CSV table of C-alpha atoms and ligand atoms in Angstrom, one decimal:
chain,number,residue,atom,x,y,z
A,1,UNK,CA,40.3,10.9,-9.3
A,2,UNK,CA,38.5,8.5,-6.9
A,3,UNK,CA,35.3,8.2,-5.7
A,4,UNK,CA,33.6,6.2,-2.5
A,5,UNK,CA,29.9,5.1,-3.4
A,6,UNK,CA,28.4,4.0,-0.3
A,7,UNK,CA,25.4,1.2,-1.9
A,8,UNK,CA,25.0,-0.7,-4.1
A,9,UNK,CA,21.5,-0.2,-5.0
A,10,UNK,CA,20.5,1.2,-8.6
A,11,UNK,CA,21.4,5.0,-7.8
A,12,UNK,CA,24.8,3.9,-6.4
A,13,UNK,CA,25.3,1.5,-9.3
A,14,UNK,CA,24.8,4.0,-12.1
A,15,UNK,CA,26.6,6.4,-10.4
A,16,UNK,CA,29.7,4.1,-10.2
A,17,UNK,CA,29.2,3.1,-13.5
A,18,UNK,CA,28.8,6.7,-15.6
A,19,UNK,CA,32.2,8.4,-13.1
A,20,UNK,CA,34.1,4.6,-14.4
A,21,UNK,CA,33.5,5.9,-17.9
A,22,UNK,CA,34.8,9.1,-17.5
A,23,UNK,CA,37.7,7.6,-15.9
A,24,UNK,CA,37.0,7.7,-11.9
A,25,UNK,CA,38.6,4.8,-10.1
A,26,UNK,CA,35.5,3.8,-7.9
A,27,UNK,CA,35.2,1.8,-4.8
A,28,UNK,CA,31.5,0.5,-3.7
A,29,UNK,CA,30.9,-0.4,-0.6
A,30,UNK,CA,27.1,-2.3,-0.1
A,31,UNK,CA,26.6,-3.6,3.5
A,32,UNK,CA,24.5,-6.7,2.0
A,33,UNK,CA,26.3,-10.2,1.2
A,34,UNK,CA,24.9,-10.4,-2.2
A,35,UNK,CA,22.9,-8.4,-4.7
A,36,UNK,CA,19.2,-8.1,-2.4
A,37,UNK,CA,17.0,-10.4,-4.2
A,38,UNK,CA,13.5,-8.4,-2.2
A,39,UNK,CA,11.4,-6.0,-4.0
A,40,UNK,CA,8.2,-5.6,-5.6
A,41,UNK,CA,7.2,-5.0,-9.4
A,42,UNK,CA,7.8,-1.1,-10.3
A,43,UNK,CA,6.6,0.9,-13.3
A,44,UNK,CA,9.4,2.8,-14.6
A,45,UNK,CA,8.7,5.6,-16.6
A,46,UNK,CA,9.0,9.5,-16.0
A,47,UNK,CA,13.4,10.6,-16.7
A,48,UNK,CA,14.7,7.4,-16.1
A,49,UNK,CA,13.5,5.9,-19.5
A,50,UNK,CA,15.4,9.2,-21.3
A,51,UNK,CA,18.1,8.7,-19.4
A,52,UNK,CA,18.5,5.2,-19.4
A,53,UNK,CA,18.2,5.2,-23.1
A,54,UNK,CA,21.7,8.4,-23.2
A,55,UNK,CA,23.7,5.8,-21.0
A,56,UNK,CA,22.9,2.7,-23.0
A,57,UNK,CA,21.0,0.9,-20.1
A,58,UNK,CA,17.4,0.9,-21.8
A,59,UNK,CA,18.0,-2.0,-23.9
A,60,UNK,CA,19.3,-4.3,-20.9
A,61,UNK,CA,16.0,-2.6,-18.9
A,62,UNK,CA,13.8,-3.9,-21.8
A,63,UNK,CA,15.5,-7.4,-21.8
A,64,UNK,CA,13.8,-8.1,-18.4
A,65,UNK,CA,10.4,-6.1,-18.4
A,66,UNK,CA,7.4,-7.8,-18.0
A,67,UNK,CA,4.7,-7.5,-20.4
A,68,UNK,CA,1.8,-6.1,-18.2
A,69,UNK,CA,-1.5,-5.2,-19.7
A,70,UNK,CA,-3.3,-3.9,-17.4
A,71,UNK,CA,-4.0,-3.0,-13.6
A,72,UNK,CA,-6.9,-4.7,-12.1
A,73,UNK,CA,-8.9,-3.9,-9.1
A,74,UNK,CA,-10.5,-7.2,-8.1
A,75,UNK,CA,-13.8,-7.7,-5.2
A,76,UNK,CA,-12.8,-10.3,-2.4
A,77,UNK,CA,-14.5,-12.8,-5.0
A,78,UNK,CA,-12.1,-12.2,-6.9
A,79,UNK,CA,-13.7,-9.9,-9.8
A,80,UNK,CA,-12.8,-7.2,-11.6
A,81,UNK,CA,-14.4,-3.8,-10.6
A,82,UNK,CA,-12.0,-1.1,-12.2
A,83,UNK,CA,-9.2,-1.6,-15.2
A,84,UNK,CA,-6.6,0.7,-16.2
A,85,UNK,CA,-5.7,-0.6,-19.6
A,86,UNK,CA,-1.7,-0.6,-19.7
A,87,UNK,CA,-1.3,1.0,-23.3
A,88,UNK,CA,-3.4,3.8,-21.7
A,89,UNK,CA,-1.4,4.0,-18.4
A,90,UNK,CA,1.9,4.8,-21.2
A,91,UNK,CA,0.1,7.6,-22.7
A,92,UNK,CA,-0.8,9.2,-19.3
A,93,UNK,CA,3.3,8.3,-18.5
A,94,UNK,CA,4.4,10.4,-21.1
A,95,UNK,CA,5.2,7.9,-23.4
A,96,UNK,CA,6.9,4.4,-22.8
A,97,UNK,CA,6.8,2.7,-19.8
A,98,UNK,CA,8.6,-0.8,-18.1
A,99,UNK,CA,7.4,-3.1,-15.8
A,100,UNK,CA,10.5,-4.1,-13.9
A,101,UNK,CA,10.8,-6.3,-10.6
A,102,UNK,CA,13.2,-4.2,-8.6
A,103,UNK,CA,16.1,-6.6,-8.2
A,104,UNK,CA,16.3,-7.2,-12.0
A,105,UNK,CA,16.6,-3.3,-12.3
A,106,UNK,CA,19.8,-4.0,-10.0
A,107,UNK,CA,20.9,-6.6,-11.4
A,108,UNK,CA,20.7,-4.6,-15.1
A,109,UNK,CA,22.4,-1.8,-13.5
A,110,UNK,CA,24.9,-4.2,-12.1
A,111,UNK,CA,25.8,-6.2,-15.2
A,112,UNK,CA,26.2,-3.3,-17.1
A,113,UNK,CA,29.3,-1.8,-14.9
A,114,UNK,CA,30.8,-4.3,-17.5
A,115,UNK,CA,31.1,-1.4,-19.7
A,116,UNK,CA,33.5,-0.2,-17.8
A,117,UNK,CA,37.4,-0.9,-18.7
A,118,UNK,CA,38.0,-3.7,-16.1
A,119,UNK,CA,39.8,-2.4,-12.4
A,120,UNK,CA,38.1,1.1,-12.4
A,121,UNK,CA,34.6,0.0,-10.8
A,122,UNK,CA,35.0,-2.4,-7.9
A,123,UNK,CA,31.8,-3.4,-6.0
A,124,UNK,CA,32.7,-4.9,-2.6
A,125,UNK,CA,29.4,-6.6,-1.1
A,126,UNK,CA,29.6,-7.1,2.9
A,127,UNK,CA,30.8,-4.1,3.2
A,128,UNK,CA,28.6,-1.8,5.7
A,129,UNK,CA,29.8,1.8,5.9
A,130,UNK,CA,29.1,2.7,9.8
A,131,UNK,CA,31.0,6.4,9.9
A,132,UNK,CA,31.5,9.1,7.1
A,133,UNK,CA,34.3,11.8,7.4
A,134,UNK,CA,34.4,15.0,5.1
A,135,UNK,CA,36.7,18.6,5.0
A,136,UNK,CA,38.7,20.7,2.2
A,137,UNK,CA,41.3,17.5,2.2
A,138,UNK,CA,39.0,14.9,1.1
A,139,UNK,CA,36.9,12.5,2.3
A,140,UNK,CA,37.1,9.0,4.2
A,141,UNK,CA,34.5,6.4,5.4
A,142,UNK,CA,34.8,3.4,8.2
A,143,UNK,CA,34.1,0.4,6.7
A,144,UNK,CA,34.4,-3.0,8.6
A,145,UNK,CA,36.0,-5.4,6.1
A,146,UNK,CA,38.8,-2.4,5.0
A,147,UNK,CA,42.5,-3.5,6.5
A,148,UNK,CA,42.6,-0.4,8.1
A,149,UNK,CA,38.6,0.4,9.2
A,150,UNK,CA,38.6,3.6,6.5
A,151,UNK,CA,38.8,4.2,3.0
A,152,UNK,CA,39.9,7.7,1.5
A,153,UNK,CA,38.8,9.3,-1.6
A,154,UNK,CA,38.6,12.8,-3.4
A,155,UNK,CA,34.6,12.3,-3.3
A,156,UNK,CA,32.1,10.6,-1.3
A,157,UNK,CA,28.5,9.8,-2.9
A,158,UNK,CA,25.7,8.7,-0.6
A,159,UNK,CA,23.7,6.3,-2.4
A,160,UNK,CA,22.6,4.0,0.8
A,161,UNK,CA,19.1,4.4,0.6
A,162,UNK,CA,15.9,6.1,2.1
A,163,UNK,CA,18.0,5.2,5.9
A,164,UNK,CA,21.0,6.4,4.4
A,165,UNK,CA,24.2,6.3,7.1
A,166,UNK,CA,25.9,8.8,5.4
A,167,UNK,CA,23.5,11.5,6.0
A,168,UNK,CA,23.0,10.7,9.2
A,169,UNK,CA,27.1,11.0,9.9
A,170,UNK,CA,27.1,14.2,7.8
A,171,UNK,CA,24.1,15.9,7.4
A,172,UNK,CA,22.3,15.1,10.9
A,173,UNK,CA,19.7,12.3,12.0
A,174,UNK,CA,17.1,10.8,10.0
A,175,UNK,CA,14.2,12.4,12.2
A,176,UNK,CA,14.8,15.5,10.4
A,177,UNK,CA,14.7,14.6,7.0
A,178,UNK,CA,11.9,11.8,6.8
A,179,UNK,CA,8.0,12.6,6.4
A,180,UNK,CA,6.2,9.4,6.5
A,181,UNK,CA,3.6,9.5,4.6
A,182,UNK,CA,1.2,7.6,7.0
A,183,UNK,CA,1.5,4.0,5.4
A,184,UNK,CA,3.8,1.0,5.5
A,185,UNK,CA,4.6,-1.2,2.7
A,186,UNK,CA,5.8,-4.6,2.1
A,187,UNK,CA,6.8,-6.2,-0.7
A,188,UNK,CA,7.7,-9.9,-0.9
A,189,UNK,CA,8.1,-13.1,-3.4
A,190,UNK,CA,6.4,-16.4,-3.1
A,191,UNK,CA,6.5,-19.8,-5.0
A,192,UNK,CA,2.6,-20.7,-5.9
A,193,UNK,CA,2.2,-21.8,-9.7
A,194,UNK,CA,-1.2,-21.8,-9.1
A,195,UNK,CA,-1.7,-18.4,-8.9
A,196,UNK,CA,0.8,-17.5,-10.9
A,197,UNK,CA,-1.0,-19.0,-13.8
A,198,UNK,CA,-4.5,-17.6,-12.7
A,199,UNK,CA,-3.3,-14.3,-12.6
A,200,UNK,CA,-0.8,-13.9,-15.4
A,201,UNK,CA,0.0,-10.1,-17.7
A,202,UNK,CA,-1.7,-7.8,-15.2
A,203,UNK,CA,-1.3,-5.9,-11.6
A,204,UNK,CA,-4.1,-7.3,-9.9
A,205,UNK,CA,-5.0,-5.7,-6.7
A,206,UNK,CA,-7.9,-5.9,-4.2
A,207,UNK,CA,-10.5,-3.1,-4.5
A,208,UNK,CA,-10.2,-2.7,-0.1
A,209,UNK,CA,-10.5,0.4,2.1
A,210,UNK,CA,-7.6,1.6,4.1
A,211,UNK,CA,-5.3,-1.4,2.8
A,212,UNK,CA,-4.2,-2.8,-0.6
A,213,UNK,CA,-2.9,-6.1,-1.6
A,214,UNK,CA,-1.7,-6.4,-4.9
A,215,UNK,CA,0.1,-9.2,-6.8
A,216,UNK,CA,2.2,-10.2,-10.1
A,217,UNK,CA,3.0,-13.5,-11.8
A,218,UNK,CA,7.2,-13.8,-12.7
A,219,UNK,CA,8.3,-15.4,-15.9
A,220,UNK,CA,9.3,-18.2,-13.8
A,221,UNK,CA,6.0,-19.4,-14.2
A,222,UNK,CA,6.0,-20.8,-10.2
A,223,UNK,CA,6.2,-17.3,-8.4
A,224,UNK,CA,4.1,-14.6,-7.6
A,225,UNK,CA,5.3,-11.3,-6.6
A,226,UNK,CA,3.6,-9.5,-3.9
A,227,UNK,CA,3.1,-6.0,-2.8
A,228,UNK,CA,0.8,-5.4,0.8
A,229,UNK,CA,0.2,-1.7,1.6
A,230,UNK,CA,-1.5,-0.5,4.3
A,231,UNK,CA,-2.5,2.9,7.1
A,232,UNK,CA,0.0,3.1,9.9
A,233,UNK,CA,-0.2,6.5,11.5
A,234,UNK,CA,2.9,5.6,13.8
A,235,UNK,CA,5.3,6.9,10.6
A,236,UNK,CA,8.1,3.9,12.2
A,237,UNK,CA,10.8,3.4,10.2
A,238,UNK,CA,12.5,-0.1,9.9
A,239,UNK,CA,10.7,-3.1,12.2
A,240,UNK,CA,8.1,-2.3,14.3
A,241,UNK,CA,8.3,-3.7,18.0
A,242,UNK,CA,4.6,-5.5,18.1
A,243,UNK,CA,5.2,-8.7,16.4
A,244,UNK,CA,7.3,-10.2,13.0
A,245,UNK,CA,6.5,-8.1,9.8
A,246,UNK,CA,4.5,-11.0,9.0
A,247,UNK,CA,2.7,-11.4,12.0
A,248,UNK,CA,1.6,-7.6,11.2
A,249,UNK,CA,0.4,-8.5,7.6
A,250,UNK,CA,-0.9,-11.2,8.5
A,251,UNK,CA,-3.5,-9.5,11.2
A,252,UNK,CA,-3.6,-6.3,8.5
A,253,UNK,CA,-4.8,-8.4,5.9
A,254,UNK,CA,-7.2,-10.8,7.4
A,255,UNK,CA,-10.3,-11.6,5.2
A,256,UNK,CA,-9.1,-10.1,1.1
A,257,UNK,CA,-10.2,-13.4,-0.6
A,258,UNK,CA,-8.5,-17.1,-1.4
A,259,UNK,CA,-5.6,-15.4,-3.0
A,260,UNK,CA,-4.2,-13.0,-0.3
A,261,UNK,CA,-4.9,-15.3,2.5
A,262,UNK,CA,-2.5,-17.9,0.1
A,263,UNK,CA,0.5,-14.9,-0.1
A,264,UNK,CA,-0.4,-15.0,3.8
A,265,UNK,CA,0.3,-18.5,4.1
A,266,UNK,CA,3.9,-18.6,2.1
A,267,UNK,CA,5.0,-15.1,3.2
A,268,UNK,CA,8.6,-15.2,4.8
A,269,UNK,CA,9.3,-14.1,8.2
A,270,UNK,CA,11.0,-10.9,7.2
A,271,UNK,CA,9.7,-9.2,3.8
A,272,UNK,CA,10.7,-6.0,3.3
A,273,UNK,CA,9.1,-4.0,5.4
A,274,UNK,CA,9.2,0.1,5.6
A,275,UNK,CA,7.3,3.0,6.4
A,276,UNK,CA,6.0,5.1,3.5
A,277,UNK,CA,8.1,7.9,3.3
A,278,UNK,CA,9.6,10.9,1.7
A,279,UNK,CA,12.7,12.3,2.4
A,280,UNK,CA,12.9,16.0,2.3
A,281,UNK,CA,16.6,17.9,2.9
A,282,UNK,CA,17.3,21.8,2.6
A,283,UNK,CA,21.0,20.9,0.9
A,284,UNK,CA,22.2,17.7,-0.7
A,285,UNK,CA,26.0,18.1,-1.0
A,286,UNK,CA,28.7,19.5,1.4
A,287,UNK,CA,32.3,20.0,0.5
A,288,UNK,CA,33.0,17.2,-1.4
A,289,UNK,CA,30.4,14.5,-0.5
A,290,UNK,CA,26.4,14.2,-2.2
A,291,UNK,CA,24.1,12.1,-1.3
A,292,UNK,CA,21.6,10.7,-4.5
A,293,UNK,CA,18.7,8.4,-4.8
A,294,UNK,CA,16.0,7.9,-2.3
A,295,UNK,CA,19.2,8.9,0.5
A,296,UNK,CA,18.4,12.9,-0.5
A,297,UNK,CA,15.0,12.6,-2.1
A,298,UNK,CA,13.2,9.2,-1.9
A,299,UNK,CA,9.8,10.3,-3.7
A,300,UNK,CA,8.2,7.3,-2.1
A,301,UNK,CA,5.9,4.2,-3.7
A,302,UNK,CA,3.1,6.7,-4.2
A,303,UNK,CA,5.1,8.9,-6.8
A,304,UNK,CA,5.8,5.3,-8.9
A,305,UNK,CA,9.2,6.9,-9.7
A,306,UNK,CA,11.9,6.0,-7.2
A,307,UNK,CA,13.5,3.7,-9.7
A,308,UNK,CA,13.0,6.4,-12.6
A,309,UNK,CA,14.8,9.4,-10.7
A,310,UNK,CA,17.5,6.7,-9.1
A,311,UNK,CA,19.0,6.2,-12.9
A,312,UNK,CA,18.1,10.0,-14.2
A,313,UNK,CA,19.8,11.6,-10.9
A,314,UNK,CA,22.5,9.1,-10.8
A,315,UNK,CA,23.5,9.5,-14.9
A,316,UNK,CA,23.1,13.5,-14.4
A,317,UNK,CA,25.6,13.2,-11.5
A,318,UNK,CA,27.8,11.1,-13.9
A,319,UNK,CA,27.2,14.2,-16.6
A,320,UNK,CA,28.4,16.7,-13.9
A,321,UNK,CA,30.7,15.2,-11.7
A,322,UNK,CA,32.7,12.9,-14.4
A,323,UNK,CA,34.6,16.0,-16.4
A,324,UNK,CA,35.9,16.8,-13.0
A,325,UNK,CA,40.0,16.7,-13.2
A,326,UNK,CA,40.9,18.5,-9.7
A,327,UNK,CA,40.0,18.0,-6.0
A,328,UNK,CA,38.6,21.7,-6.1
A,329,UNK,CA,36.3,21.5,-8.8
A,330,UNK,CA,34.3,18.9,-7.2
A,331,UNK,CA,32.2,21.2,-4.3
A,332,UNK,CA,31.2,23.3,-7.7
A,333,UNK,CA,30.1,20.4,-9.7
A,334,UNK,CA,28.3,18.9,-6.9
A,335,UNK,CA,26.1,22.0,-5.9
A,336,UNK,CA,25.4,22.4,-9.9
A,337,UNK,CA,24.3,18.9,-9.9
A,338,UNK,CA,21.7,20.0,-6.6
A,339,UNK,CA,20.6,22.8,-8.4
A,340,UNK,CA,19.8,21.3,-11.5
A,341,UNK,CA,18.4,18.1,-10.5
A,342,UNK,CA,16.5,19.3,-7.1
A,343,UNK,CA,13.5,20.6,-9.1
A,344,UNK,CA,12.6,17.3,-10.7
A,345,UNK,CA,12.2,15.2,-7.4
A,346,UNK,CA,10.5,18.1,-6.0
A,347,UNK,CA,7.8,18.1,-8.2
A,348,UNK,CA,7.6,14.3,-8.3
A,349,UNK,CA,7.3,14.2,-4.6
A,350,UNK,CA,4.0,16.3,-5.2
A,351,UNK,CA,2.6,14.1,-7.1
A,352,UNK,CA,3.5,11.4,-4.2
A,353,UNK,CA,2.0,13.6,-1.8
A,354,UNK,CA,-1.2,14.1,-3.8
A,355,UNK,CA,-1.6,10.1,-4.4
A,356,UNK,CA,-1.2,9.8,-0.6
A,357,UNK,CA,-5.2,10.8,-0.5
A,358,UNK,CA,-6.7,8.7,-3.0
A,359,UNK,CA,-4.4,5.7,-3.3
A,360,UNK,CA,-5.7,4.0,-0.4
A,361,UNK,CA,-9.1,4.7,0.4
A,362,UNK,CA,-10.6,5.9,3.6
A,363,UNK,CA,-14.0,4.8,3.1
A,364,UNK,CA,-16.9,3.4,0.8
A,365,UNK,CA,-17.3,7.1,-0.9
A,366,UNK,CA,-13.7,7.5,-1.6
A,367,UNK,CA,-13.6,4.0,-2.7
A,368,UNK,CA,-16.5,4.8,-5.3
A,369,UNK,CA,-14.4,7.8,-6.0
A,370,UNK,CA,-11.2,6.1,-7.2
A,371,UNK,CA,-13.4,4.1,-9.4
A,372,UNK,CA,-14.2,6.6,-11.2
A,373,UNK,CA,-11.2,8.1,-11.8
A,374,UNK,CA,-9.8,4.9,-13.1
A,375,UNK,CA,-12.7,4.6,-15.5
A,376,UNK,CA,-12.4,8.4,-16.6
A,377,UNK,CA,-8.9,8.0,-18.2
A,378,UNK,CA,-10.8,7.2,-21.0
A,379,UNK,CA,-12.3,10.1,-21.5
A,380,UNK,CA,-10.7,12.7,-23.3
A,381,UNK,CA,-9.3,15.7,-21.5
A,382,UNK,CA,-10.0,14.4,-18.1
A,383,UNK,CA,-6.9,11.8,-19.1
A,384,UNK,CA,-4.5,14.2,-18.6
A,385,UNK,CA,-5.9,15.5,-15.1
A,386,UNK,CA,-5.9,12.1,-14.1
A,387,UNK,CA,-2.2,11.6,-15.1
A,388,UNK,CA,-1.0,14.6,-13.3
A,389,UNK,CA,-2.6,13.1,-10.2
A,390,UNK,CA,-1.1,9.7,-10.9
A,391,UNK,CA,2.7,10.6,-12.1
A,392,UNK,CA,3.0,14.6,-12.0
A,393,UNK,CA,3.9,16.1,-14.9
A,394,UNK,CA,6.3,14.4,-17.0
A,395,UNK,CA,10.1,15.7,-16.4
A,396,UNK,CA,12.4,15.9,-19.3
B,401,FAD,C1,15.7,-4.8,-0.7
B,401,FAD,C2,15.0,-3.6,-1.1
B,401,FAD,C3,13.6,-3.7,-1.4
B,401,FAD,C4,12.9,-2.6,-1.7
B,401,FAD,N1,11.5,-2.7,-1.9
B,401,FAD,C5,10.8,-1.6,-2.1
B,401,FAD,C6,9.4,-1.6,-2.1
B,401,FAD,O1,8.8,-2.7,-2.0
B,401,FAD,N2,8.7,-0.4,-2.2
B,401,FAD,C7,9.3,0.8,-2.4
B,401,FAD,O2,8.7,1.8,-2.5
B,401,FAD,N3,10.7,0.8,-2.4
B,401,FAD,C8,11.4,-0.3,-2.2
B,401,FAD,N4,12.8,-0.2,-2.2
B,401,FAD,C9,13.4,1.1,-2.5
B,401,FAD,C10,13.5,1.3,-4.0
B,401,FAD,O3,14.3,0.3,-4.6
B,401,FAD,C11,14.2,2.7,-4.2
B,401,FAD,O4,13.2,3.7,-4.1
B,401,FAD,C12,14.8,3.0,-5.6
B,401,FAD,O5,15.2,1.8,-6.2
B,401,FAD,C13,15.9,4.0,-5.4
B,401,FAD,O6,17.1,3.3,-5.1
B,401,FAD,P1,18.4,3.8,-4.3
B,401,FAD,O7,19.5,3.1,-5.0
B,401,FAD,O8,18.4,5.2,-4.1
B,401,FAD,O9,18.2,3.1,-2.8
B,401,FAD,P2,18.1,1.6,-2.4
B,401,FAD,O10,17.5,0.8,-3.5
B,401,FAD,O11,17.5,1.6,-1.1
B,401,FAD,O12,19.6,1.1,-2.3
B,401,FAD,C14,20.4,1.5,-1.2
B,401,FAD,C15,21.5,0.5,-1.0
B,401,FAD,O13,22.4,0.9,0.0
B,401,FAD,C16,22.7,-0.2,0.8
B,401,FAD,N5,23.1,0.4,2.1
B,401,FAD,C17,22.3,1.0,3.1
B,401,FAD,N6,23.0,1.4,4.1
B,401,FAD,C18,24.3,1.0,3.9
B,401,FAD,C19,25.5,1.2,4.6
B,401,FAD,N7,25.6,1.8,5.8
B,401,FAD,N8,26.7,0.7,4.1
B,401,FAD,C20,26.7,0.2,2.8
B,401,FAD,N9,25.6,0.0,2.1
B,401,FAD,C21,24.4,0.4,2.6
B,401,FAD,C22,21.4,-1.0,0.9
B,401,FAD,O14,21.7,-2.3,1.3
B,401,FAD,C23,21.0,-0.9,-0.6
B,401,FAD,O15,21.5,-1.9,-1.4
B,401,FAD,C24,13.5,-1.3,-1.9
B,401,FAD,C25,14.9,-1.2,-1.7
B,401,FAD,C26,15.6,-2.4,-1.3
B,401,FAD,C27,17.1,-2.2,-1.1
C-alpha cells in the first residue's frame, strides 16, 4: 500500500513514520527547501505526551526540552508582577509537561523516521503540492519537481498546515473553514547573549493590555526566542498588505521596556507571521484522502496543544489506517479515525476559545483580573478551575 503525505511538519511526519512501520511505502512531499527552522517555544502536554511515549518518540522529545521553571509576567521595568510556578503549571496539565521549540519537535519527529526499515519513508523537501485529485480509483497530487507533474497513491493524508492546499483542492476554500480568533501572532529567533543570560529557565512575558510579548533564552546560550501576540480584528490570513511583518510589530509593540524594543531591533524581515485561528470542518476524510493536524483542526496558540494533538492524531491515524491491506478498506478506516479522534480537538478548541477572553487583556480590570487567576492556582480547588480554563480537560 502507498501513501502521499502532503508536509512535512510534525503531523505529516508521524503520520509517515507510524504507516512506514506497518509497512506503507510513503512519499512526503513539503514545499519548503529544508526542515523550517521558525517557531516559537510550545508547552507540550495534553495526548501527545501519551502518545509520544506508545510510539517511542517521548524519549527523543525529552532529549531537547528545555528546563523552564516558571512563566513570568514582568512591568515595562522589567519586574515581576504574576508567576506561574512550572511544577504547578504540570499538575494543572495533567501530569508531565515539555518545553519544546517547535523546530526541534520537527526535527525529533524527523530523525526518528529512522526507525523505519530504510526505502519505505521518503521525505522530498522543495516539493509544493499545488493540485489534489481523489475518486474510488485512488488518489493523485501535482507536484512541481515529480517527472511527470503528479504522483499516485492508494491514500492521500493532508498534513499541510492551518493553509492547507489539499483542503482547499478537495474540500472547498479556506474562508469556510477558518475562524480567526481576532489576534495575530509572531514568533521569531534572535542572537542577543545579553538577554539570553538575563532571562534564562523561565517564559517571561510583559504584563500589557491588548498585546503580549514574551521571550525565551535557547541552550545556545546567544539566542533568545521570541513570541509577539497581539488584537487584529481584520482575521487576515498570511501577510498583511500595510507594511513588512516587522514593520507591523514594530509600530504594535512600541514602548514594552529595554528588552522588547532589543527583539525589535534584531527581528528579521519576515517572522512568521499568522492570524490566530481555528479551523473548524463538518467532515475530515473523503473517499480515500484525510486531512490531520492543524489542516482539519488547528486548535490555535490559545489551546497550547497544536503540537500535542499533531503527534496524538497523527499516531491514532497510524493505529487505524496502518492494518489496512486493500484499497477498499481505507474510506472505513479513515471515517473511524474522524469519529474517534474528532471529539478530542473539539473540546480542546474550547478551551482555545475560552482563553481567547482572558489571554490578552482588554483593559486595566481585566489585567487585574488575570493576575489573579495566576496567583489563585495555588489555592486548592480553584486550581483545577483554573486548569480547565487554561488547557480544558485533560484527554486521554
Ligand atoms: C514555520 C512554522 C512556524 C510556526 N510557528 C507557530 C507559532 O509561532 N505559533 C503557533 O501557534 N503555531 C505555529 N506554527 C504551527 C504549529 O507548528 C502547528 O500548530 C503544530 O505544530 C501542528 O503541526 P502540523 O504538522 O499540523 O502543521 P504545520 O506545522 O503547519 O506543518 C505543515 C507543513 O506543511 C507544509 N506545506 C504547506 N503547504 C504545502 C504544500 N502545498 N505542499 C507541500 N507542503 C506544504 C508546510 O511548509 C509545513 O512544513 C508554525 C508552523 C510552522 C510551519
Amino acid at each position: 500500500m502507498k501513501a502521499v503525505v502532503v508536509g512535512a511538519g510534525i503531523a505529516g511526519l508521524v503520520a509517515a513514520r507510524q504507516l512506514g512501520l506497518a509497512g506503507w511505502d510513503v512519499e512526503v512531499l513539503e514545499k519548503s527547501d529544508v526542515p523550517r527552522g521558525d517557531g516559537y517555544m510550545m508547552d507540550f502536554f495534553g495526548p501527545g505526551v501519551a502518545a509520544s511515549e506508545r510510539i517511542g518518540l517521548y524519549p527523543r522529545l525529552a532529549a531537547v526540552a528545555y528546563h523552564v521553571e516558571a512563566a513570568e509576567y514582568v512591568d515595562l521595568q522589567g519586574h515581576p508582577t504574576s508567576s506561574l510556578d512550572y511544577d504547578q503549571f504540570a499538575r494543572l496539565a495533567g501530569g508531565k509537561v515539555l518545553s519544546l521549540l517547535r523546530p526541534d519537535m520537527e526535527r525529533a519527529a524527523l530523525a526518528a523516521l529512522e526507525d523505519v526499515p530504510s526505502g519505505r519513508v521518503r521525505v522530498r523537501y522543495g516539493a509544493p503540492v499545488s493540485q489534489a485529485w481523489g475518486d474510488e480509483d485512488g488518489v493523485r497530487v501535482g507536484v512541481d519537481d515529480s517527472p511527470d507533474g503528479t504522483l499516485a497513491a492508494d491514500a492521500l493524508i493532508g498534513a499541510d498546515g492551518i493553509h492547507s492546499e489539499v483542503r482547499a483542492q478537495l474540500f472547498g476554500p479556506e474562508e469556510e473553514y477558518l475562524r480567526p480568533l481576532g489576534m495575530r501572532a509572531s514568533a521569531f529567533i534572535v542572537t542577543e547573549p545579553d538577554l539570553n543570560a538575563r532571562f534564562r529557565n523561565r517564559f517571561v512575558l510583559t504584563d500589557s493590555i491588548d498585546r503580549v510579548a514574551a521571550l525565551y533564552s535557547l541552550r545556545s546560550e546567544e539566542e533568545v526566542a521570541a513570541f509577539m501576540v497581539y488584537r487584529d480584528a481584520t482575521g487576515a490570513t498570511g501577510y498583511l498588505p500595510s507594511g513588512s511583518p516587522r514593520e507591523r510589530l514594530r509600530r504594535e509593540f512600541a514602548g514594552l521596556g529595554h528588552a522588547v524594543d532589543r527583539l525589535l531591533e534584531l527581528c528579521p524581515e519576515h517572522p512568521y507571521d499568522d492570524a490566530v485561528a481555528q479551523i473548524v470542518m463538518p467532515c475530515w476524510q473523503r473517499g480515500r484522502t484525510v486531512l490531520v493536524g492543524d489542516a482539519c483542526g488547528a486548535v490555535s496558540l490559545l489551546a497550547g496543544q497544536g503540537g500535542s494533538l499533531a503527534i496524538a492524531g497523527a499516531a491514532l491515524l497510524g493505529d487505524i489506517l496502518g492494518p489496512v491491506a486493500s484499497p477498499e478498506g481505507i474510506g472505513p478506516a479513515l471515517a473511524e479515525f474522524e469519529r474517534r479522534w474528532r471529539p478530542v480537538v473539539e473540546e480542546a478548541q474550547a478551551a482555545g476559545r475560552r482563553a481567547a477572553s482572558s489571554f490578552l487583556p482588554a483593559n486595566r480590570t481585566q489585567r487585574l483580573l488575570r493576575r489573579w487567576i495566576i496567583r489563585a492556582t495555588h489555592l486548592p480547588g480553584i486550581d483545577r478551575l483554573v486548569a480547565r480554563q487554561i488547557v480544558g480537560r485533560i484527554a486521554k
